[in-house]
């Protein structure tokens, strides 16, 4: 006689249910981020062009990465990868790790950020302030292997933003960033944007926008900006996903030395390469216009915005353009807003500043 076997693994279901509820409750307490209008010069008004900034700096952890961290934690919970005793591990020293430390603290699990020694004290302070632990390695090439080793040693979960970003986010809706933007534009004179301009770090944000506009059959076009030492643009141009770079990006939060699994190039309509000096010059220029500081990746976005708006003007096309204010510029006192750091990096901000000022005055884009 065959004995019926029953294997039970539902002991942590009640904890997981509670953890998801806690994260949902946190989201309910957080209002949606603002969609700001940017005052453009008279030539833009005459051309019927509007510019909007989705201000992601107002999230509880201060950046666009708050959305990604929430999605990654929910994805880990519903897949059963994160339990009440699970140590969550990430290979990141940036805003994603800050946001992930926040959600780990929220549901009561340990968090370790694997990062390169020499990462700015400001970053480690932000992670540790959320209850996270920083594990330092000597080389950027080590962060993934060390994260995987810690996962095995601790029985933890390597949350792996660069692989999971595009699959953890519900691109059909569920209040993702794309759905939020289109809902906020509904009463504007151009409710369907002509262009959406974003950067790529994990690739998750561009994948979400690209999939959403195709799913909703919107005519909007997606422009992705890329920075120096990143291989996203060369891979997009050549179709070679094996490209790598020996040098990391200087613009935090975007650009990668390898083509990440979450980078979905097929949903992108245009890519624009942005020099690092252009990113920093544009960041400083926009900060002055807004009367508040924005980060380097927002400057990269503005450089792409100048390009697409100039093309619209030349083609006689009216419409709206949307880009992201990714995080607050006060995080970059020691780098992008520090003239000594800029000089040490040998970045000449004069030519890109002139190009942006000329564009703002005339609508003509002559990028150096």
PDB file of N, CA and C in Angstrom, residues 34-38 51-55 184 290 292 325:
ATOM      1  N   UNK A  34       4.863  64.633  -7.321  1.00  0.00           N
ATOM      2  CA  UNK A  34       4.335  65.739  -8.122  1.00  0.00           C
ATOM      3  C   UNK A  34       4.840  65.683  -9.565  1.00  0.00           C
ATOM      4  N   UNK A  35       4.025  66.189 -10.473  1.00  0.00           N
ATOM      5  CA  UNK A  35       4.446  66.424 -11.848  1.00  0.00           C
ATOM      6  C   UNK A  35       4.548  67.933 -12.014  1.00  0.00           C
ATOM      7  N   UNK A  36       5.767  68.436 -12.036  1.00  0.00           N
ATOM      8  CA  UNK A  36       6.010  69.872 -12.041  1.00  0.00           C
ATOM      9  C   UNK A  36       6.077  70.417 -13.463  1.00  0.00           C
ATOM     10  N   UNK A  37       5.547  71.611 -13.663  1.00  0.00           N
ATOM     11  CA  UNK A  37       5.736  72.294 -14.942  1.00  0.00           C
ATOM     12  C   UNK A  37       7.034  73.100 -14.883  1.00  0.00           C
ATOM     13  N   UNK A  38       7.730  73.138 -15.991  1.00  0.00           N
ATOM     14  CA  UNK A  38       8.962  73.917 -16.091  1.00  0.00           C
ATOM     15  C   UNK A  38       8.689  75.107 -16.998  1.00  0.00           C
ATOM     16  N   UNK A  51       6.988  71.370 -20.928  1.00  0.00           N
ATOM     17  CA  UNK A  51       7.940  70.463 -20.295  1.00  0.00           C
ATOM     18  C   UNK A  51       7.504  70.179 -18.863  1.00  0.00           C
ATOM     19  N   UNK A  52       7.552  68.898 -18.485  1.00  0.00           N
ATOM     20  CA  UNK A  52       7.160  68.479 -17.143  1.00  0.00           C
ATOM     21  C   UNK A  52       8.283  67.660 -16.494  1.00  0.00           C
ATOM     22  N   UNK A  53       8.414  67.827 -15.181  1.00  0.00           N
ATOM     23  CA  UNK A  53       9.368  67.057 -14.376  1.00  0.00           C
ATOM     24  C   UNK A  53       8.594  66.218 -13.364  1.00  0.00           C
ATOM     25  N   UNK A  54       8.748  64.920 -13.434  1.00  0.00           N
ATOM     26  CA  UNK A  54       8.167  64.041 -12.419  1.00  0.00           C
ATOM     27  C   UNK A  54       9.121  64.032 -11.234  1.00  0.00           C
ATOM     28  N   UNK A  55       8.703  64.648 -10.116  1.00  0.00           N
ATOM     29  CA  UNK A  55       9.609  64.887  -8.996  1.00  0.00           C
ATOM     30  C   UNK A  55       9.650  63.676  -8.062  1.00  0.00           C
ATOM     31  N   UNK A 184      -1.654  62.053 -14.426  1.00  0.00           N
ATOM     32  CA  UNK A 184      -1.461  63.440 -14.018  1.00  0.00           C
ATOM     33  C   UNK A 184      -1.532  64.412 -15.195  1.00  0.00           C
ATOM     34  N   UNK A 290      15.079  76.212 -11.179  1.00  0.00           N
ATOM     35  CA  UNK A 290      14.044  75.735 -10.267  1.00  0.00           C
ATOM     36  C   UNK A 290      14.130  76.369  -8.885  1.00  0.00           C
ATOM     37  N   UNK A 292      16.114  75.184  -6.605  1.00  0.00           N
ATOM     38  CA  UNK A 292      16.388  74.046  -5.718  1.00  0.00           C
ATOM     39  C   UNK A 292      17.361  73.126  -6.429  1.00  0.00           C
ATOM     40  N   UNK A 325      12.842  64.167 -12.349  1.00  0.00           N
ATOM     41  CA  UNK A 325      13.724  64.746 -11.345  1.00  0.00           C
ATOM     42  C   UNK A 325      14.006  63.591 -10.397  1.00  0.00           C
TER      43      UNK A 325
END
